[in-house]
Short mmCIF file of C-alpha atoms in Angstrom, two decimals:
data_model
loop_
_atom_site.label_atom_id
_atom_site.label_comp_id
_atom_site.label_asym_id
_atom_site.label_seq_id
_atom_site.Cartn_x
_atom_site.Cartn_y
_atom_site.Cartn_z
CA MET A 215 0.12 -0.16 0.21
CA LYS A 216 1.22 3.62 -0.78
CA LYS A 217 -1.63 5.83 -1.44
CA ILE A 218 -4.02 6.63 1.75
CA ALA A 219 -7.16 8.62 2.09
CA VAL A 220 -8.03 9.93 5.31
CA ILE A 221 -11.61 11.36 5.46
CA GLY A 222 -12.31 14.15 7.92
CA ALA A 223 -9.56 16.81 8.93
CA GLY A 224 -10.37 16.97 12.62
CA THR A 225 -8.83 15.43 15.63
CA MET A 226 -8.58 12.08 14.82
CA GLY A 227 -8.61 12.78 10.89
CA ASN A 228 -5.59 15.03 11.15
CA GLY A 229 -3.67 12.85 13.37
CA ILE A 230 -4.34 9.63 11.21
CA ALA A 231 -3.31 11.84 8.06
CA HIS A 232 -0.02 13.26 10.00
CA THR A 233 0.74 9.43 10.92
CA PHE A 234 0.71 8.01 7.40
CA ALA A 235 2.44 10.76 5.93
CA GLN A 236 5.12 10.55 8.48
CA SER A 237 5.77 7.05 7.81
CA GLY A 238 6.03 7.77 4.11
CA PHE A 239 2.82 6.97 2.44
CA LYS A 240 1.18 9.18 0.14
CA VAL A 241 -2.01 11.17 2.09
CA SER A 242 -5.15 12.32 0.46
CA LEU A 243 -7.06 14.64 3.10
CA ILE A 244 -10.40 14.80 2.50
CA ASP A 245 -12.99 17.31 4.34
CA VAL A 246 -16.40 19.10 2.66
CA ASN A 247 -14.78 21.94 4.47
CA GLU A 248 -11.96 24.18 3.21
CA ALA A 249 -11.36 25.77 6.57
CA ALA A 250 -11.48 22.57 8.64
CA LEU A 251 -8.64 21.29 6.20
CA GLU A 252 -6.55 24.68 6.91
CA LYS A 253 -7.21 23.95 10.23
CA GLY A 254 -6.10 19.99 10.30
CA MET A 255 -2.64 20.97 8.20
CA ASN A 256 -1.92 24.03 10.77
CA THR A 257 -2.28 21.36 13.73
CA ILE A 258 -0.23 18.83 11.88
CA ALA A 259 2.40 21.64 11.29
CA LYS A 260 2.04 22.54 14.92
CA ASN A 261 2.20 19.06 16.01
CA LEU A 262 5.10 18.07 13.83
CA ASP A 263 7.35 21.76 15.46
CA ARG A 264 6.49 20.15 18.85
CA MET A 265 8.15 16.69 17.75
CA ILE A 266 11.29 18.98 16.40
CA ALA A 267 11.65 21.17 19.68
CA LYS A 268 11.68 17.30 21.34
CA GLU A 269 14.72 16.23 18.89
CA LYS A 270 12.21 13.33 17.77
CA ILE A 271 12.34 14.56 14.39
CA SER A 272 14.55 16.77 11.84
CA GLU A 273 13.10 19.87 10.05
CA ALA A 274 13.27 17.56 6.77
CA ASP A 275 11.26 15.17 8.07
CA LYS A 276 8.36 18.14 9.10
CA SER A 277 8.72 19.04 5.25
CA ASN A 278 8.85 15.37 4.11
CA THR A 279 5.74 14.63 5.89
CA LEU A 280 3.82 17.98 4.98
CA ALA A 281 4.60 16.84 1.04
CA ASN A 282 3.08 13.82 1.59
CA ILE A 283 -0.40 15.59 2.22
CA SER A 284 -2.37 16.71 -0.29
CA THR A 285 -6.06 18.14 0.40
CA TYR A 286 -9.48 17.78 -1.13
CA THR A 287 -13.01 19.14 -0.98
CA ASN A 288 -14.06 16.40 -3.39
CA LEU A 289 -14.32 12.84 -2.68
CA GLU A 290 -14.39 11.39 -5.70
CA ASP A 291 -11.39 12.93 -6.82
CA ALA A 292 -9.44 12.41 -3.89
CA VAL A 293 -10.15 8.58 -3.83
CA LYS A 294 -9.37 7.46 -7.49
CA THR A 295 -6.16 5.88 -6.90
CA ILE A 296 -6.03 5.09 -3.22
CA ASP A 297 -5.70 1.74 -1.49
CA LEU A 298 -6.80 2.34 1.68
CA VAL A 299 -9.14 4.85 3.02
CA VAL A 300 -9.90 5.43 6.59
CA GLU A 301 -12.85 7.17 7.47
CA ALA A 302 -12.41 9.63 10.73
CA ALA A 303 -15.98 11.46 10.29
CA THR A 304 -18.10 12.09 12.89
CA GLU A 305 -19.53 9.65 15.07
CA ASN A 306 -22.98 9.24 13.29
CA LEU A 307 -24.34 6.38 12.06
CA GLU A 308 -26.08 7.97 9.01
CA LEU A 309 -23.12 10.15 7.95
CA LYS A 310 -20.94 6.89 8.14
CA LEU A 311 -23.04 5.00 6.07
CA LYS A 312 -23.86 7.86 3.37
CA ILE A 313 -19.99 8.13 3.14
CA PHE A 314 -19.16 4.39 2.84
CA LYS A 315 -21.73 4.32 -0.30
CA GLN A 316 -19.90 7.07 -1.90
CA LEU A 317 -16.63 5.35 -1.34
CA ASP A 318 -17.99 1.84 -2.39
CA GLN A 319 -18.83 3.62 -5.71
CA ALA A 320 -15.84 6.04 -6.20
CA CYS A 321 -12.75 3.97 -4.82
CA PRO A 322 -10.81 1.00 -7.00
CA GLU A 323 -12.17 -2.33 -6.88
CA ALA A 324 -8.87 -3.42 -4.65
CA ALA A 325 -9.54 -0.81 -2.23
CA ILE A 326 -9.57 -1.61 1.26
CA LEU A 327 -12.37 0.91 3.16
CA ALA A 328 -11.79 1.74 7.05
CA SER A 329 -13.58 3.06 9.51
CA ASN A 330 -11.94 4.80 12.83
CA THR A 331 -15.24 4.61 14.26
CA SER A 332 -15.33 4.16 18.41
CA SER A 333 -18.51 1.95 18.44
CA ILE A 334 -20.52 1.66 15.61
CA SER A 335 -20.72 -1.83 14.00
CA ILE A 336 -18.21 -2.34 11.13
CA THR A 337 -20.77 -5.29 10.00
CA GLN A 338 -23.50 -2.44 9.56
CA ILE A 339 -21.25 -0.05 8.01
CA ALA A 340 -19.90 -3.00 5.36
CA ALA A 341 -23.59 -3.83 4.56
CA VAL A 342 -24.10 -0.94 2.39
CA THR A 343 -21.15 -1.76 0.52
CA SER A 344 -20.47 -4.24 -2.27
CA ARG A 345 -17.21 -5.34 -0.71
CA PRO A 346 -18.18 -6.06 3.13
CA GLU A 347 -15.06 -8.42 2.89
CA GLN A 348 -12.82 -5.45 2.47
CA VAL A 349 -14.35 -3.13 5.24
CA ILE A 350 -12.99 -2.83 8.54
CA GLY A 351 -12.29 -1.10 11.66
CA MET A 352 -8.76 0.88 12.40
CA HIS A 353 -9.73 2.40 15.97
CA PHE A 354 -6.64 4.58 16.53
CA MET A 355 -5.97 6.38 19.89
CA ASN A 356 -6.17 9.90 20.77
CA PRO A 357 -3.29 11.51 20.17
CA VAL A 358 -2.96 9.63 17.05
CA PRO A 359 0.84 10.34 16.60
CA ILE A 360 1.77 9.56 19.88
CA MET A 361 -0.55 6.61 20.99
CA LYS A 362 0.80 3.17 20.22
CA LEU A 363 -2.58 0.86 19.99
CA VAL A 364 -4.54 0.68 17.13
CA GLU A 365 -8.15 -1.89 17.60
CA ILE A 366 -8.63 -3.60 14.37
CA ILE A 367 -12.33 -4.35 14.24
CA ARG A 368 -13.05 -7.49 12.01
CA GLY A 369 -16.65 -7.09 10.83
CA TYR A 370 -18.70 -10.10 10.04
CA ASN A 371 -17.52 -10.75 6.66
CA THR A 372 -13.99 -9.17 6.83
CA SER A 373 -11.91 -11.27 5.21
CA ASP A 374 -8.65 -12.90 6.75
CA THR A 375 -6.41 -11.54 4.14
CA VAL A 376 -7.97 -7.91 4.77
CA THR A 377 -7.43 -8.26 8.30
CA LYS A 378 -3.71 -9.61 8.11
CA THR A 379 -2.95 -6.85 5.57
CA ILE A 380 -4.05 -4.21 8.20
CA MET A 381 -2.62 -5.47 11.00
CA GLU A 382 0.73 -5.46 8.95
CA LEU A 383 0.08 -1.97 7.54
CA SER A 384 -0.49 -0.63 11.69
CA GLU A 385 2.77 -2.18 12.69
CA THR A 386 4.67 -0.08 9.48
CA LEU A 387 3.20 2.67 11.24
CA GLY A 388 4.99 1.87 14.62
CA LYS A 389 1.62 0.97 16.44
CA ASP A 390 0.69 -2.38 18.43
CA PRO A 391 -2.84 -3.13 16.41
CA VAL A 392 -4.82 -5.68 18.60
CA GLU A 393 -7.56 -7.85 16.68
CA VAL A 394 -11.08 -7.82 18.03
CA ASN A 395 -14.40 -8.90 17.02
CA ASP A 396 -17.64 -6.27 16.00
CA TYR A 397 -19.47 -6.07 18.99
CA PRO A 398 -20.91 -2.54 20.51
CA GLY A 399 -17.77 -0.63 22.20
CA PHE A 400 -15.10 -3.48 21.00
CA VAL A 401 -12.62 -3.47 23.61
CA ALA A 402 -11.59 -0.27 24.80
CA ASN A 403 -14.54 1.84 24.95
CA ARG A 404 -16.76 -1.11 26.13
CA ILE A 405 -14.35 -1.16 29.17
CA LEU A 406 -13.58 2.28 29.42
CA MET A 407 -17.18 4.06 28.90
CA PRO A 408 -18.57 2.23 31.59
CA MET A 409 -16.36 3.54 34.09
CA LEU A 410 -16.38 7.13 32.83
CA ASN A 411 -20.18 6.62 33.19
CA GLU A 412 -19.76 5.84 36.73
CA SER A 413 -17.60 8.49 37.67
CA ILE A 414 -19.86 10.91 36.26
CA GLU A 415 -22.60 9.03 38.39
CA THR A 416 -20.23 9.54 41.34
CA LEU A 417 -20.66 12.93 40.94
CA TYR A 418 -23.92 13.29 40.24
CA ASN A 419 -24.99 11.44 43.50
CA GLY A 420 -23.00 14.11 45.31
CA VAL A 421 -20.58 11.67 46.78
CA ALA A 422 -17.33 13.91 45.86
CA GLY A 423 -16.58 16.59 43.84
CA VAL A 424 -14.93 16.38 40.26
CA ASN A 425 -11.35 17.42 41.59
CA GLU A 426 -11.93 14.19 44.29
CA ILE A 427 -13.30 12.09 41.95
CA ASP A 428 -10.16 12.39 39.62
CA THR A 429 -7.29 12.58 42.37
CA VAL A 430 -8.75 8.87 43.93
CA MET A 431 -7.91 7.56 40.81
CA LYS A 432 -4.97 9.21 39.66
CA LEU A 433 -3.40 8.61 42.87
CA GLY A 434 -5.04 5.48 43.88
CA MET A 435 -4.90 3.19 40.87
CA ALA A 436 -2.14 5.17 38.80
CA HIS A 437 -3.99 6.43 36.05
CA PRO A 438 -2.46 9.40 34.20
CA MET A 439 -5.33 11.15 33.84
CA GLY A 440 -8.75 10.89 35.81
CA PRO A 441 -11.96 9.84 34.68
CA LEU A 442 -13.44 13.19 34.41
CA GLN A 443 -10.74 15.30 33.05
CA LEU A 444 -10.49 12.15 30.18
CA ALA A 445 -14.41 12.46 29.78
CA ASP A 446 -13.64 16.33 28.92
CA PHE A 447 -10.46 15.49 26.55
CA ILE A 448 -12.66 12.74 24.52
CA GLY A 449 -15.34 15.03 24.34
CA LEU A 450 -18.81 14.50 26.40
CA ASP A 451 -20.88 14.19 23.21
CA VAL A 452 -18.49 11.02 22.18
CA CYS A 453 -18.86 10.00 25.27
CA LEU A 454 -22.36 10.10 25.37
CA SER A 455 -22.77 8.58 21.89
CA ILE A 456 -20.86 5.95 22.56
CA LEU A 457 -22.78 4.66 25.46
CA ASN A 458 -26.09 5.19 23.46
CA VAL A 459 -24.72 2.64 20.80
CA MET A 460 -23.68 0.48 23.73
CA TYR A 461 -27.17 0.66 25.63
CA ASN A 462 -28.90 0.40 22.28
CA GLY A 463 -26.76 -2.51 21.19
CA PHE A 464 -26.97 -4.61 24.33
CA LYS A 465 -30.21 -3.52 26.09
CA ASN A 466 -28.55 -3.55 29.19
CA PRO A 467 -28.70 -0.69 31.91
CA LYS A 468 -25.56 -0.54 33.41
CA TYR A 469 -24.64 1.11 29.52
CA ALA A 470 -27.25 3.95 30.00
CA PRO A 471 -25.92 7.48 30.19
CA CYS A 472 -25.79 9.10 33.25
CA PRO A 473 -28.20 12.41 33.08
CA LEU A 474 -25.71 14.53 34.27
CA LEU A 475 -24.27 13.89 31.26
CA VAL A 476 -26.81 14.35 28.94
CA ASN A 477 -27.87 17.77 30.60
CA MET A 478 -24.29 18.67 29.84
CA VAL A 479 -24.31 17.77 26.40
CA GLN A 480 -27.33 19.35 25.51
CA ALA A 481 -26.48 22.17 27.40
CA GLY A 482 -23.05 22.77 25.05
CA LYS A 483 -20.93 21.59 27.61
CA LEU A 484 -18.63 19.17 25.89
CA GLY A 485 -15.22 19.36 27.30
CA VAL A 486 -12.12 20.56 25.97
CA LYS A 487 -13.68 21.53 22.27
CA SER A 488 -16.29 23.83 23.78
CA GLY A 489 -14.12 25.37 26.56
CA GLU A 490 -16.19 23.64 28.97
CA GLY A 491 -16.81 20.43 30.62
CA PHE A 492 -16.03 19.14 34.28
CA TYR A 493 -13.51 21.86 33.88
CA ASP A 494 -12.80 25.24 32.48
CA TYR A 495 -10.54 25.55 29.63
CA SER A 496 -11.88 29.03 28.44
CA GLU A 497 -9.45 31.41 27.53
CA SER A 498 -10.12 33.61 30.71
CA ARG A 499 -9.25 30.62 32.71
CA LYS A 500 -6.26 30.41 30.98
CA ALA A 501 -5.58 33.84 31.43
CA GLU A 502 -6.00 33.24 35.06
CA LYS A 503 -3.73 30.20 35.34
CA VAL A 504 -0.75 32.80 33.54
CA SER A 505 -1.30 35.37 35.99
CA LYS A 506 -1.16 33.19 38.68
CA GLN A 507 2.05 31.63 37.54
CA PHE A 508 3.56 34.89 37.23
CA LEU A 509 2.97 36.41 40.53
CA LYS A 510 4.57 33.11 41.86
#
């Protein structure tokens, strides 16, 4: 495989494009919004600059990585000659099904179609294509250039050959792929999301405050980040979406989203992306922190 297409220039999409391009692949980064593409490329450039500052890569590596990425707003033009497409659009079933129908029509017959979905059924996605044996899940972790794990999700019809190809491809990216089967939440989120939801329930029930809950898990369980801070980082809307997928898939009340989480998402408190979640990430709060550091 030499030519990769990535759909979606958001946090996951630009991270996936960055990772493939840095490993020498030619990448077509696709988004319907030109501004989103520009923002995505700026993010990649900034992340490469951080790597240069840490002496992990050179200026030449940065230039080569950026040169390996071309941006497109037209999906058909971007995927005409690709070997693999990785869809990293919003976690919305209807949108993903629409995209995969388009990909099935526009991509070469031999192309593998992958989704970065964190919870939606690969089997259901594959069913809207004429090539279900060539549809697979590649669930990267955030931040993509740093995190080693890739969950490789086999749909009901995914072939052994395609699975082996994607496992080996992931290793060439410097990742550690783990093969899992296609059930709601897969492995990572089937285990993680109930823990985050229970942390929110603990706050909702008044057992302890935000800092106290996160401190217990960081100091007592050696977690690098508290569960409420992690939920903010993932995006509370994304957490809610994944929990709903698992609740609807298993019909088990243990996956039912906490009412506090539902209310926060409805109120637009989505975490880091909106500037406020369980913590305050607003510009005024950042300024306050800088002032306190200066006064020290």
